[in-house]
Coordinates of C-alpha atoms in Angstrom, one line a residue:
M1 CA -16.4 -40.6 -23.0
I2 CA -17.4 -38.8 -19.5
M3 CA -16.3 -40.2 -16.2
G4 CA -13.5 -42.2 -18.1
P5 CA -9.8 -42.9 -17.4
V6 CA -9.2 -39.0 -17.1
F7 CA -11.8 -39.1 -14.0
R8 CA -10.9 -42.3 -12.4
A9 CA -6.9 -41.4 -12.3
E10 CA -7.9 -37.6 -10.9
L11 CA -9.8 -38.9 -8.5
M12 CA -7.3 -41.7 -7.5
R13 CA -4.4 -39.6 -7.3
T14 CA -5.8 -36.8 -5.5
S15 CA -7.7 -38.9 -3.2
R16 CA -4.7 -40.0 -1.7
R17 CA -2.9 -37.0 -0.4
R18 CA -2.2 -36.2 3.0
R19 CA -2.9 -32.9 3.2
Y20 CA -6.5 -33.1 2.0
Y21 CA -7.2 -35.4 5.5
V22 CA -5.7 -32.6 7.3
M23 CA -7.7 -29.9 5.8
R24 CA -11.0 -32.4 6.0
T25 CA -10.0 -32.8 9.9
L26 CA -9.2 -29.3 10.3
Y27 CA -12.7 -27.8 9.1
G28 CA -14.2 -30.2 11.2
L29 CA -13.1 -29.3 14.1
G30 CA -14.1 -25.6 13.3
L31 CA -17.5 -26.6 12.9
L32 CA -16.9 -28.2 16.7
L33 CA -15.3 -24.7 17.7
L34 CA -18.3 -22.9 16.0
L35 CA -21.1 -25.5 17.5
G36 CA -19.5 -24.8 21.3
T37 CA -19.6 -21.1 20.8
S38 CA -23.1 -20.6 19.5
Y39 CA -24.1 -22.8 22.3
Q40 CA -22.0 -20.7 24.9
N41 CA -24.0 -18.0 23.5
L42 CA -27.5 -19.3 23.8
M43 CA -26.6 -20.4 27.3
L44 CA -25.5 -16.6 27.9
T45 CA -29.2 -15.2 26.8
I46 CA -30.7 -18.0 28.7
Q47 CA -28.6 -16.9 31.4
S48 CA -29.6 -13.1 31.2
Y49 CA -33.4 -14.0 30.7
D50 CA -33.4 -15.8 33.7
R51 CA -31.9 -12.8 35.5
F52 CA -34.4 -10.5 33.8
Q53 CA -37.9 -12.7 35.2
H54 CA -35.6 -13.4 38.5
V55 CA -36.1 -16.8 38.1
R56 CA -33.5 -19.4 40.0
G57 CA -31.4 -21.8 38.6
Y58 CA -29.9 -21.6 35.4
Y59 CA -30.1 -24.9 33.3
R60 CA -34.3 -24.7 33.3
Q61 CA -35.8 -25.2 30.3
P62 CA -35.4 -22.1 27.5
L63 CA -37.9 -20.8 25.6
I64 CA -38.7 -22.5 22.6
S65 CA -38.0 -18.7 21.0
I66 CA -34.9 -18.7 22.2
L67 CA -34.3 -22.1 20.7
A68 CA -35.3 -21.4 17.3
N69 CA -33.4 -18.4 17.4
F70 CA -30.1 -20.3 17.6
A71 CA -30.9 -22.6 15.5
I72 CA -31.4 -20.6 13.1
Q73 CA -28.2 -18.2 13.9
T74 CA -26.0 -21.2 14.2
F75 CA -27.2 -22.0 10.4
V76 CA -26.3 -18.5 9.3
S77 CA -23.3 -18.6 10.9
F78 CA -22.4 -22.5 9.3
A79 CA -23.9 -21.0 6.3
V80 CA -21.0 -18.2 6.3
M81 CA -18.6 -20.6 7.3
Q82 CA -19.0 -22.8 4.9
L83 CA -19.1 -20.1 1.8
V84 CA -15.6 -18.9 3.2
M85 CA -13.7 -22.0 3.2
L86 CA -14.8 -23.3 0.1
L87 CA -14.1 -20.5 -1.6
A88 CA -10.7 -20.2 -0.2
L89 CA -10.2 -23.9 -1.1
V90 CA -11.3 -24.1 -4.7
P91 CA -9.0 -21.5 -6.2
A92 CA -6.1 -24.1 -5.0
L93 CA -7.9 -27.4 -5.9
F94 CA -8.8 -26.2 -9.7
G95 CA -6.0 -23.5 -10.2
G96 CA -3.1 -26.1 -10.8
V97 CA -5.5 -28.9 -12.2
I98 CA -4.1 -28.2 -16.3
A99 CA -1.2 -26.4 -15.2
D100 CA 0.2 -29.6 -13.0
E101 CA 0.1 -32.1 -16.1
K102 CA 2.5 -29.3 -18.1
Q103 CA 4.8 -29.3 -15.1
R104 CA 5.1 -32.4 -14.5
K105 CA 5.0 -33.4 -18.7
T106 CA 2.4 -35.8 -18.7
I107 CA 0.1 -33.8 -20.6
H108 CA 2.0 -34.9 -23.7
Y109 CA 0.5 -38.2 -23.4
L110 CA -3.2 -37.0 -23.0
M111 CA -2.6 -34.6 -26.1
A112 CA -1.5 -37.8 -28.0
S113 CA -4.3 -40.0 -27.0
R114 CA -7.6 -40.0 -28.3
L115 CA -9.4 -38.6 -25.7
S116 CA -10.8 -35.0 -26.6
S117 CA -10.2 -32.0 -24.7
G118 CA -13.7 -32.1 -23.7
E119 CA -14.0 -35.0 -22.0
I120 CA -10.2 -34.0 -20.5
V121 CA -11.0 -30.9 -19.2
F122 CA -14.5 -32.1 -17.9
D123 CA -13.2 -35.2 -16.1
K124 CA -10.6 -33.6 -13.9
L125 CA -13.0 -31.0 -12.9
L126 CA -15.8 -33.6 -11.7
A127 CA -13.1 -35.4 -10.1
R128 CA -12.6 -32.3 -8.3
L129 CA -15.2 -31.1 -7.4
L130 CA -16.1 -34.7 -5.6
H131 CA -13.2 -33.5 -3.2
V132 CA -15.2 -30.3 -2.7
L133 CA -18.3 -32.2 -2.1
V134 CA -16.8 -33.9 0.8
F135 CA -16.5 -30.9 2.6
V136 CA -19.9 -29.9 2.0
L137 CA -20.9 -33.6 3.4
L138 CA -19.5 -32.6 6.4
G139 CA -21.3 -30.2 8.0
V140 CA -24.3 -32.0 7.7
P141 CA -24.1 -33.9 10.8
V142 CA -24.2 -29.8 12.2
L143 CA -27.3 -29.6 10.5
S144 CA -29.1 -32.9 11.7
S145 CA -27.9 -31.2 15.8
L146 CA -29.7 -28.1 14.4
T147 CA -33.2 -30.1 13.9
L148 CA -33.3 -30.9 18.1
M149 CA -33.4 -26.9 18.4
G150 CA -36.5 -26.6 16.4
G151 CA -35.2 -27.6 12.6
I152 CA -34.8 -25.3 10.3
P153 CA -36.9 -23.5 7.3
W154 CA -36.7 -25.3 4.3
E155 CA -36.3 -22.3 2.6
Y156 CA -33.0 -21.6 4.2
L157 CA -31.7 -24.5 3.3
V158 CA -32.8 -24.6 -0.5
A159 CA -30.8 -21.3 -0.7
A160 CA -27.8 -21.9 1.2
Y161 CA -27.6 -24.9 -1.0
V162 CA -28.4 -23.9 -4.2
G163 CA -26.3 -20.9 -3.8
T164 CA -23.6 -22.9 -2.5
F165 CA -23.0 -25.5 -5.5
S166 CA -23.5 -22.2 -8.1
I167 CA -20.2 -20.2 -6.6
I168 CA -18.2 -23.3 -6.3
F169 CA -18.9 -24.1 -10.1
F170 CA -18.3 -20.6 -10.7
T171 CA -15.3 -20.6 -9.1
A172 CA -14.0 -23.4 -10.6
A173 CA -14.8 -23.1 -14.2
L174 CA -13.4 -19.5 -13.9
A175 CA -9.7 -21.5 -11.8
T176 CA -9.7 -24.3 -14.6
L177 CA -9.7 -21.8 -17.4
V178 CA -6.6 -20.4 -15.6
S179 CA -5.2 -23.3 -15.2
T180 CA -5.6 -24.1 -18.7
L181 CA -3.9 -20.4 -19.9
A182 CA -1.4 -21.0 -17.2
R183 CA 2.1 -22.5 -17.5
R184 CA 2.3 -23.0 -14.0
V185 CA 1.1 -24.0 -11.3
R186 CA 1.9 -21.0 -8.9
Q187 CA 0.3 -18.4 -11.8
G188 CA -2.6 -20.5 -11.7
V189 CA -3.3 -20.8 -8.0
L190 CA -2.1 -17.5 -7.3
I191 CA -4.3 -15.4 -10.7
S192 CA -7.2 -17.8 -9.5
Y193 CA -6.9 -16.1 -6.2
L194 CA -7.0 -12.8 -7.2
L195 CA -9.6 -12.8 -9.5
V196 CA -12.1 -14.6 -7.2
I197 CA -10.8 -11.4 -4.8
F198 CA -11.7 -8.7 -7.3
W199 CA -14.8 -10.7 -8.5
L200 CA -16.4 -11.0 -4.9
F201 CA -15.2 -7.4 -3.3
I202 CA -14.2 -4.6 -6.6
P203 CA -17.2 -4.1 -8.3
A204 CA -19.0 -3.2 -4.7
I205 CA -16.6 -1.0 -4.1
I206 CA -16.1 0.8 -7.7
D207 CA -20.0 1.0 -7.7
A208 CA -19.7 3.0 -4.1
V209 CA -16.8 5.5 -5.5
C210 CA -17.9 6.0 -8.5
K211 CA -21.9 6.8 -7.8
V212 CA -20.1 9.9 -5.7
V213 CA -16.6 10.8 -7.3
Y214 CA -17.5 10.7 -11.4
P215 CA -21.3 10.5 -11.2
R216 CA -20.7 11.4 -15.3
F217 CA -18.6 8.4 -15.5
Y218 CA -21.0 6.4 -13.3
A219 CA -23.9 6.4 -16.0
W220 CA -22.9 4.9 -18.2
F221 CA -20.7 2.4 -16.2
G222 CA -23.3 1.9 -13.6
P223 CA -25.3 -0.4 -15.8
I224 CA -22.5 -2.4 -16.4
N225 CA -21.3 -2.9 -13.1
A226 CA -24.4 -4.2 -12.2
W227 CA -24.0 -7.2 -13.9
F228 CA -20.9 -8.1 -12.5
Q229 CA -22.5 -7.2 -9.1
A230 CA -25.5 -9.5 -9.3
T231 CA -23.2 -12.8 -9.4
S232 CA -21.5 -11.8 -6.4
P233 CA -23.0 -12.4 -3.2
V234 CA -21.4 -10.1 -1.2
Y235 CA -23.5 -7.8 -3.3
L236 CA -26.4 -9.9 -1.9
L237 CA -25.6 -10.3 1.7
T238 CA -24.2 -6.4 2.0
Q239 CA -27.2 -3.8 3.4
Q240 CA -28.0 -2.6 -0.2
G241 CA -28.3 -4.8 -2.5
F242 CA -30.4 -6.4 0.3
M243 CA -32.8 -3.6 1.2
Q244 CA -33.2 -2.9 -3.0
A245 CA -34.2 -6.1 -3.3
R246 CA -36.4 -6.0 0.3
M247 CA -38.1 -2.8 -1.8
P248 CA -41.8 -2.3 -1.0
R249 CA -42.7 -2.8 -4.6
G250 CA -41.2 -6.4 -4.7
G251 CA -41.1 -7.3 -0.8
T252 CA -39.8 -11.0 -0.8
A253 CA -40.0 -11.7 -4.2
A254 CA -37.7 -9.0 -5.0
L255 CA -35.0 -10.7 -2.5
L256 CA -35.6 -14.5 -4.5
E257 CA -35.5 -12.9 -7.8
S258 CA -32.0 -11.1 -7.1
F259 CA -30.8 -14.8 -5.3
L260 CA -32.1 -16.6 -8.8
W261 CA -30.5 -13.9 -11.0
M262 CA -27.6 -14.4 -9.6
V263 CA -27.4 -18.4 -9.7
G264 CA -28.8 -18.0 -13.1
L265 CA -25.2 -16.0 -14.1
Q266 CA -22.8 -18.1 -11.7
T267 CA -24.5 -20.8 -13.9
A268 CA -23.8 -19.4 -17.3
L269 CA -20.4 -18.0 -16.8
G270 CA -19.3 -21.0 -14.9
A271 CA -20.3 -23.4 -18.3
L272 CA -18.7 -20.5 -21.0
F273 CA -15.4 -20.5 -18.7
L274 CA -15.6 -24.4 -19.1
L275 CA -16.5 -23.9 -22.8
L276 CA -13.5 -21.8 -23.3
A277 CA -11.3 -23.8 -21.0
M278 CA -12.1 -27.0 -23.2
Q279 CA -11.8 -24.6 -26.3
Q280 CA -8.1 -23.5 -25.7
L281 CA -6.6 -26.5 -24.2
R282 CA -5.2 -27.6 -27.2
P283 CA -4.1 -24.3 -28.9
A284 CA -2.7 -23.1 -25.6
F285 CA -0.8 -26.1 -25.0
R286 CA 0.8 -26.0 -28.7
R287 CA 1.3 -22.4 -28.3
Q288 CA 3.1 -22.8 -25.2
E289 CA 5.3 -25.7 -26.1
T290 CA 6.4 -23.9 -29.6
E291 CA 7.2 -20.7 -28.2
S292 CA 10.8 -21.0 -27.1
R293 CA 11.3 -17.8 -24.7
R294 CA 14.9 -18.7 -24.2
L295 CA 15.9 -19.1 -27.5
S296 CA 14.2 -15.9 -28.4
W297 CA 16.3 -13.8 -26.2
F298 CA 19.5 -14.5 -28.4
G299 CA 17.9 -14.3 -31.8
P300 CA 18.4 -11.3 -34.2
K301 CA 15.1 -9.2 -33.0
V302 CA 15.8 -5.9 -31.9
R303 CA 16.1 -6.0 -28.2
R304 CA 14.5 -3.3 -26.1
P305 CA 16.1 -0.5 -24.4
R306 CA 16.5 -1.1 -20.2
W307 CA 17.0 1.1 -17.6
M308 CA 19.9 0.1 -16.5
S309 CA 22.6 -2.4 -17.5
R310 CA 22.3 -5.7 -16.8
P311 CA 25.3 -6.2 -14.8
E312 CA 28.4 -9.0 -15.1
C313 CA 27.8 -12.2 -13.2
G314 CA 30.7 -12.1 -10.9
N315 CA 31.5 -14.7 -8.3
D316 CA 27.8 -15.1 -7.3
A317 CA 26.3 -16.8 -10.2
M318 CA 23.0 -17.9 -8.3
L319 CA 21.9 -14.7 -7.3
W320 CA 23.0 -12.8 -10.5
K321 CA 20.4 -15.9 -12.8
E322 CA 17.6 -15.5 -10.3
C323 CA 17.8 -11.3 -10.0
H324 CA 19.0 -10.9 -13.8
F325 CA 18.0 -14.0 -16.5
T326 CA 14.8 -14.9 -14.5
R327 CA 11.6 -13.4 -16.0
T328 CA 7.5 -13.3 -15.8
D329 CA 5.5 -14.9 -18.1
V330 CA 3.4 -12.3 -20.3
F331 CA -0.1 -13.9 -19.2
T332 CA 1.1 -13.5 -15.5
K333 CA 1.9 -9.6 -16.3
L334 CA -1.6 -8.9 -18.1
V335 CA -3.4 -10.3 -15.2
V336 CA -1.3 -8.8 -11.8
L337 CA -0.2 -5.4 -13.2
P338 CA -3.8 -3.9 -13.5
A339 CA -5.0 -6.0 -10.9
T340 CA -2.1 -3.7 -8.9
I341 CA -3.8 -0.4 -10.3
L342 CA -7.4 -1.1 -10.2
L343 CA -6.7 -2.6 -6.4
T344 CA -4.8 1.0 -5.1
V345 CA -7.3 3.2 -7.0
C346 CA -9.7 1.8 -5.3
V347 CA -8.3 1.6 -1.7
F348 CA -7.2 4.8 -2.1
L349 CA -10.7 6.1 -3.2
S350 CA -12.7 4.0 -0.5
S351 CA -10.2 4.9 2.5
G352 CA -9.6 8.2 1.7
V353 CA -6.2 8.3 1.2
D354 CA -6.1 11.2 -1.6
E355 CA -8.2 13.7 0.6
S356 CA -6.0 12.9 4.4
I357 CA -2.8 13.5 2.0
W358 CA -3.8 17.0 0.4
G359 CA -4.8 18.1 4.1
A360 CA -1.7 17.0 5.7
I361 CA 0.1 18.9 3.2
K362 CA -1.8 21.8 4.1
E363 CA -1.6 21.6 7.5
L364 CA 2.2 21.1 7.5
Y365 CA 3.0 24.3 5.6
H366 CA 0.6 26.3 8.0
E367 CA 1.6 24.7 10.8
G368 CA 5.2 23.3 10.4
Y369 CA 6.5 20.3 10.8
W370 CA 6.4 20.7 14.6
G371 CA 3.1 22.2 15.0
H372 CA -0.6 20.9 15.0
L373 CA -0.9 17.6 14.2
G374 CA -4.8 16.5 13.4
A375 CA -4.4 16.3 9.7
R376 CA -1.6 14.3 9.8
S377 CA -2.7 12.2 12.6
E378 CA -5.6 11.5 10.6
L379 CA -3.3 10.5 7.8
N380 CA -1.3 8.3 9.8
L381 CA -4.5 6.8 10.6
R382 CA -5.5 6.1 7.3
I383 CA -1.9 4.6 6.5
R384 CA -2.4 2.5 9.1
Q385 CA -5.4 1.3 7.8
I386 CA -4.4 0.3 4.5
S387 CA -1.1 -1.5 5.0
P388 CA -1.7 -4.4 6.4
L389 CA -3.8 -5.5 3.4
Y390 CA -0.7 -4.4 0.8
I391 CA 1.5 -6.8 3.4
G392 CA -0.4 -9.5 3.8
L393 CA -0.6 -9.3 -0.3
W394 CA 3.1 -8.8 -0.3
L395 CA 3.8 -12.0 2.4
L396 CA 1.2 -14.1 -0.4
A397 CA 3.5 -13.1 -3.5
V398 CA 6.6 -13.6 -1.5
A399 CA 5.1 -16.8 -0.7
G400 CA 3.9 -18.0 -4.1
A401 CA 7.5 -17.0 -5.5
S402 CA 9.5 -18.4 -3.2
A403 CA 7.4 -22.1 -2.8
S404 CA 7.9 -22.6 -6.7
S405 CA 12.0 -22.2 -6.7
L406 CA 13.0 -25.1 -6.0
T407 CA 10.1 -27.7 -7.6
V408 CA 10.4 -25.4 -10.6
E409 CA 14.0 -26.4 -11.2
R410 CA 13.0 -30.2 -10.9
E411 CA 9.7 -30.1 -13.3
E412 CA 11.4 -28.2 -16.3
D413 CA 14.5 -30.9 -16.1
T414 CA 17.2 -28.5 -14.8
W415 CA 17.5 -29.6 -11.5
I416 CA 20.3 -32.4 -11.9
S417 CA 22.2 -29.6 -13.7
L418 CA 21.7 -27.5 -10.9
T419 CA 22.9 -29.4 -8.5
S420 CA 26.0 -31.2 -10.4
T421 CA 27.4 -27.5 -10.2
P422 CA 30.4 -26.9 -7.4
L423 CA 27.9 -24.3 -6.1
R424 CA 27.6 -24.9 -2.3
A425 CA 23.6 -25.1 -0.5
W426 CA 24.0 -21.9 1.2
E427 CA 25.0 -20.2 -2.2
I428 CA 21.7 -22.0 -4.0
L429 CA 18.9 -21.1 -1.5
R430 CA 20.6 -17.3 -0.8
G431 CA 19.8 -17.1 -4.5
K432 CA 16.6 -18.6 -4.8
M433 CA 15.6 -16.2 -1.4
I434 CA 16.8 -12.9 -2.6
G435 CA 15.5 -13.6 -6.4
A436 CA 11.8 -14.5 -5.5
V437 CA 11.6 -11.2 -3.4
W438 CA 14.0 -8.9 -5.9
G439 CA 11.1 -10.0 -8.8
L440 CA 8.3 -8.5 -6.7
R441 CA 9.9 -5.4 -6.1
G442 CA 7.8 -3.5 -8.1
F443 CA 4.8 -4.2 -5.8
G444 CA 7.1 -3.9 -2.7
G445 CA 7.9 -0.2 -4.2
L446 CA 4.1 0.3 -4.3
I447 CA 4.3 0.0 -0.3
G448 CA 7.6 1.7 0.2
L449 CA 6.2 5.3 -1.8
I450 CA 2.8 5.4 0.6
W451 CA 5.1 5.2 3.3
L452 CA 7.6 7.8 1.9
A453 CA 4.3 10.1 1.3
G454 CA 3.2 9.6 4.9
L455 CA 7.1 10.3 6.0
L456 CA 7.3 13.6 3.4
T457 CA 4.7 14.8 5.0
G458 CA 4.9 14.6 8.4
A459 CA 1.9 11.7 9.2
L460 CA 4.8 9.1 10.1
H461 CA 7.8 9.2 12.5
P462 CA 11.2 8.4 10.7
I463 CA 11.4 6.1 13.4
G464 CA 8.0 4.8 12.9
L465 CA 9.1 4.3 8.9
M466 CA 12.6 2.3 9.9
L467 CA 10.4 0.3 12.2
G468 CA 7.7 -0.8 9.6
L469 CA 10.7 -1.5 6.9
V470 CA 12.9 -3.7 9.6
L471 CA 9.4 -5.0 10.9
V472 CA 8.4 -6.1 7.4
A473 CA 11.8 -7.7 6.2
L474 CA 12.0 -9.8 9.4
L475 CA 8.6 -11.3 8.3
T476 CA 9.6 -11.3 4.4
W477 CA 12.6 -13.1 5.8
G478 CA 10.5 -16.0 7.6
V479 CA 8.2 -16.3 5.0
T480 CA 11.0 -17.0 2.1
A481 CA 13.0 -19.5 5.0
L482 CA 9.1 -21.4 5.2
A483 CA 8.6 -21.2 1.6
I484 CA 12.0 -22.4 0.4
Y485 CA 11.9 -25.5 2.9
A486 CA 8.7 -26.6 1.7
S487 CA 9.7 -26.5 -1.9
L488 CA 12.8 -28.4 -1.4
T489 CA 11.0 -31.4 0.4
A490 CA 7.6 -31.1 -1.3
R491 CA 7.7 -33.6 -4.1
N492 CA 6.0 -30.9 -7.0
T493 CA 5.0 -27.3 -7.0
S494 CA 1.4 -28.1 -6.0
R495 CA 2.4 -29.0 -2.9
A496 CA 4.7 -26.9 -1.9
L497 CA 2.0 -24.0 -2.5
T498 CA -0.5 -25.5 -0.5
V499 CA 1.6 -26.4 2.4
T500 CA 3.4 -23.0 2.6
I501 CA -0.1 -21.1 1.9
V502 CA -1.9 -22.9 4.8
S503 CA 1.3 -22.6 7.4
L504 CA 1.0 -18.6 6.2
V505 CA -2.4 -18.9 6.9
I506 CA -2.1 -19.8 10.2
I507 CA 0.8 -18.9 11.3
H508 CA 0.2 -15.4 10.1
G509 CA -3.4 -15.0 11.7
G510 CA -5.4 -18.0 11.9
F511 CA -4.5 -17.9 15.2
N512 CA -7.1 -15.0 15.8
V513 CA -9.6 -16.7 14.2
I514 CA -9.3 -19.7 17.1
A515 CA -8.8 -17.3 20.1
Y516 CA -11.4 -14.9 19.5
P517 CA -14.4 -16.5 20.1
L518 CA -12.9 -18.3 23.2
L519 CA -11.2 -15.1 24.3
A520 CA -15.1 -13.9 24.0
A521 CA -16.4 -16.5 26.0
L522 CA -13.4 -15.7 28.5
S523 CA -13.9 -12.2 28.9
S524 CA -17.7 -12.6 29.3
G525 CA -17.5 -15.3 32.6
M526 CA -14.2 -12.9 33.7
S527 CA -16.5 -10.2 33.5
M528 CA -18.8 -11.0 36.5
F529 CA -15.1 -10.6 38.8
G530 CA -14.5 -7.4 37.5
Y531 CA -12.2 -8.0 34.9
A532 CA -12.1 -8.1 30.8
F533 CA -9.0 -8.7 28.7
D534 CA -8.5 -5.8 25.7
Q535 CA -8.7 -8.0 22.4
D536 CA -7.6 -5.2 20.4
Y537 CA -3.9 -7.0 21.6
L538 CA -5.2 -10.3 19.9
N539 CA -4.6 -8.3 16.1
L540 CA -0.9 -8.7 17.4
G541 CA -1.4 -11.8 16.5
C542 CA -1.9 -10.9 13.0
T543 CA 1.8 -10.1 11.4
P544 CA 0.1 -7.2 8.9
Y545 CA -1.3 -5.5 11.6
L546 CA 1.5 -5.6 13.5
A547 CA 3.9 -4.7 10.4
S548 CA 1.4 -1.7 10.4
F549 CA 1.4 -1.1 14.2
A550 CA 4.9 0.5 14.7
L551 CA 4.2 3.2 11.9
V552 CA 4.4 5.4 14.7
S553 CA 3.9 9.3 14.3
L554 CA 5.0 12.2 16.2
D555 CA 1.9 12.6 18.1
D556 CA 2.4 9.0 19.7
L557 CA 6.0 9.1 20.6
R558 CA 4.6 12.4 22.4
R559 CA 2.1 10.6 23.9
L560 CA 4.0 7.5 24.8
F561 CA 7.4 9.1 26.5
A562 CA 5.9 12.5 27.2
D563 CA 2.2 13.8 27.8
P564 CA 0.0 10.7 27.3
N565 CA -2.9 13.7 27.6
S566 CA -1.5 16.1 24.8
S567 CA -3.8 14.4 22.3
T568 CA -7.7 13.9 22.5
R569 CA -6.8 11.0 19.6
P570 CA -7.0 7.0 21.3
L571 CA -3.4 5.6 21.7
V572 CA -2.4 3.3 19.5
I573 CA 0.6 1.3 21.0
D574 CA 1.2 1.2 24.8
Q575 CA 3.9 -0.6 27.1
V576 CA 1.9 -3.7 27.0
A577 CA 1.2 -4.0 23.4
I578 CA 5.1 -3.2 22.4
G579 CA 6.2 -6.0 25.0
I580 CA 3.5 -8.5 23.4
G581 CA 4.8 -7.3 20.1
T582 CA 8.2 -7.7 20.6
I583 CA 7.7 -11.6 21.6
I584 CA 5.9 -12.6 18.8
L585 CA 8.7 -10.8 16.2
L586 CA 11.4 -12.8 18.3
G587 CA 9.4 -15.8 17.7
H588 CA 9.4 -15.1 13.8
A589 CA 12.6 -14.3 13.9
S590 CA 14.2 -17.5 15.4
A591 CA 11.7 -19.5 13.4
A592 CA 12.8 -17.8 10.2
F593 CA 17.1 -18.8 11.4
L594 CA 16.1 -21.9 12.6
L595 CA 13.7 -23.1 8.7
T596 CA 17.2 -21.2 7.4
A597 CA 19.8 -23.2 8.8
L598 CA 17.8 -26.6 8.8
A599 CA 17.5 -26.3 4.9
N600 CA 21.4 -25.1 4.0
R601 CA 22.3 -28.0 6.5
R602 CA 19.7 -30.6 4.9
F603 CA 20.0 -29.9 1.2
D604 CA 22.9 -31.7 0.1
A605 CA 21.0 -35.0 1.5
I606 CA 17.8 -34.5 0.1
V607 CA 19.2 -33.9 -3.3
D608 CA 21.2 -36.9 -2.6
R609 CA 24.8 -35.4 -3.1
P610 CA 28.1 -35.1 -0.9
R611 CA 28.2 -32.1 1.2
L612 CA 30.7 -29.2 -0.4
K613 CA 33.2 -27.5 2.2

């Protein structure tokens, strides 16, 4: 029965979670900030128009054309902001819709009931879609206020909301399918985010690269990739997709045709993902319940050869278990490993790192390490451009692994046996923190290889490499401390992941979203007095950018301490930037230390056991 007991239970359970109220409040404040920034820009436009017309008075009646442009521009900004917010919310909301039942050991009751797989999956999807609808309805007052400025054409409204609903349905169905196949909430959420990012950006990047670099391969791959691009809103909004849709042969009708194709393909694929989730619900449950991965380790099967022998347990049992006994599911490996390889290839080809490395090698051969630094300075710039992406993904992966480290013990019924051992709180927390980082050593090694290539070619100074490693280690400590504390205090993995990811986004870059428009308005007002703030310093608030900022080259050190005019390349660092970065890093280090100490002090009280000395 559609909208039956599963629908009512899911709707009531999710509606009582406080984090959704907090997210709605933050989204509403973001809409108010957007409206205020747009109004500030409108006032500046009217002021410049009055000066041009030599009309006195700042708040005179504005032209109708200016108000109409303001309404349309504000609506476009609102539609983009709403879409970005929903794309960030849907994977977290739907990635654990089925996996959460598995971790709480309640899916057995659903499987034993008379409910069909379709009723379970569809009711859960529908209940959480209603929560997404609440976020969409929060933007209605903004649209109502724009009617005072001349209104918005109905075609814009229909296109924005039809496209938004089709994208929501597609991503929600995809995340539901991933959650059906995943064992844990962490896997479902992180893999859903990864697939959504690849769906949005990778087809367009592959198309641009293969068209130039591999024309023969593009001859047969291009038509296949075109179908994937047709489903992506990023491709439709880019200049390439927009211009192809606005060809003279079709005009605006061709743009409408591309939009309808996108909506139709997203709806069809979403329905297909939903049917697959319904079909795979019970087979995946039986497969995951009957497979005993732990017992198979001790079976008579032939063991695969290991590159390095596993060390003995020693005196640190928790650290040994987390580093050498915890394994990753096959489902995660099948998705994460190909995605990492594909991401690396696309980033290298699109950023030109491969060509820059070859040019730096030739320059090193002809000029020596202390000679001309043209090509190597270019390689240093390329490394700094791609490093924030990898550092950001590294921090997100570490946060996901750490946030589920303690809650998984509760959900797998091993928490009591762990806390009843004579292990101290610090031994457990340290093992979990180091184990989360150790499990991602392969991805961290990829970042190290990129920086090592810069060091060997002379594009990266040894001091820059050491500073970069120290900063990444410091940021990793802060992320693991935050995630471990959230995992210690949260009831389940879903809540710990949500708190960790939201806090991570706000702390490590969300400040820029609020500060940029305010700083732009402040700078425009202060420009009358001959003062303007350098907005490049604000990028230091984004910690992945700050870590790549430390990757200095020999040319940077020469200009910073010896001759500022020794090169025509813009100076990347200066004393002000170093001071701002130092203050930010001290803040992160202090927060990491306090969170680690707080988790260690409160561990025994939270688990309700006497403090071990």
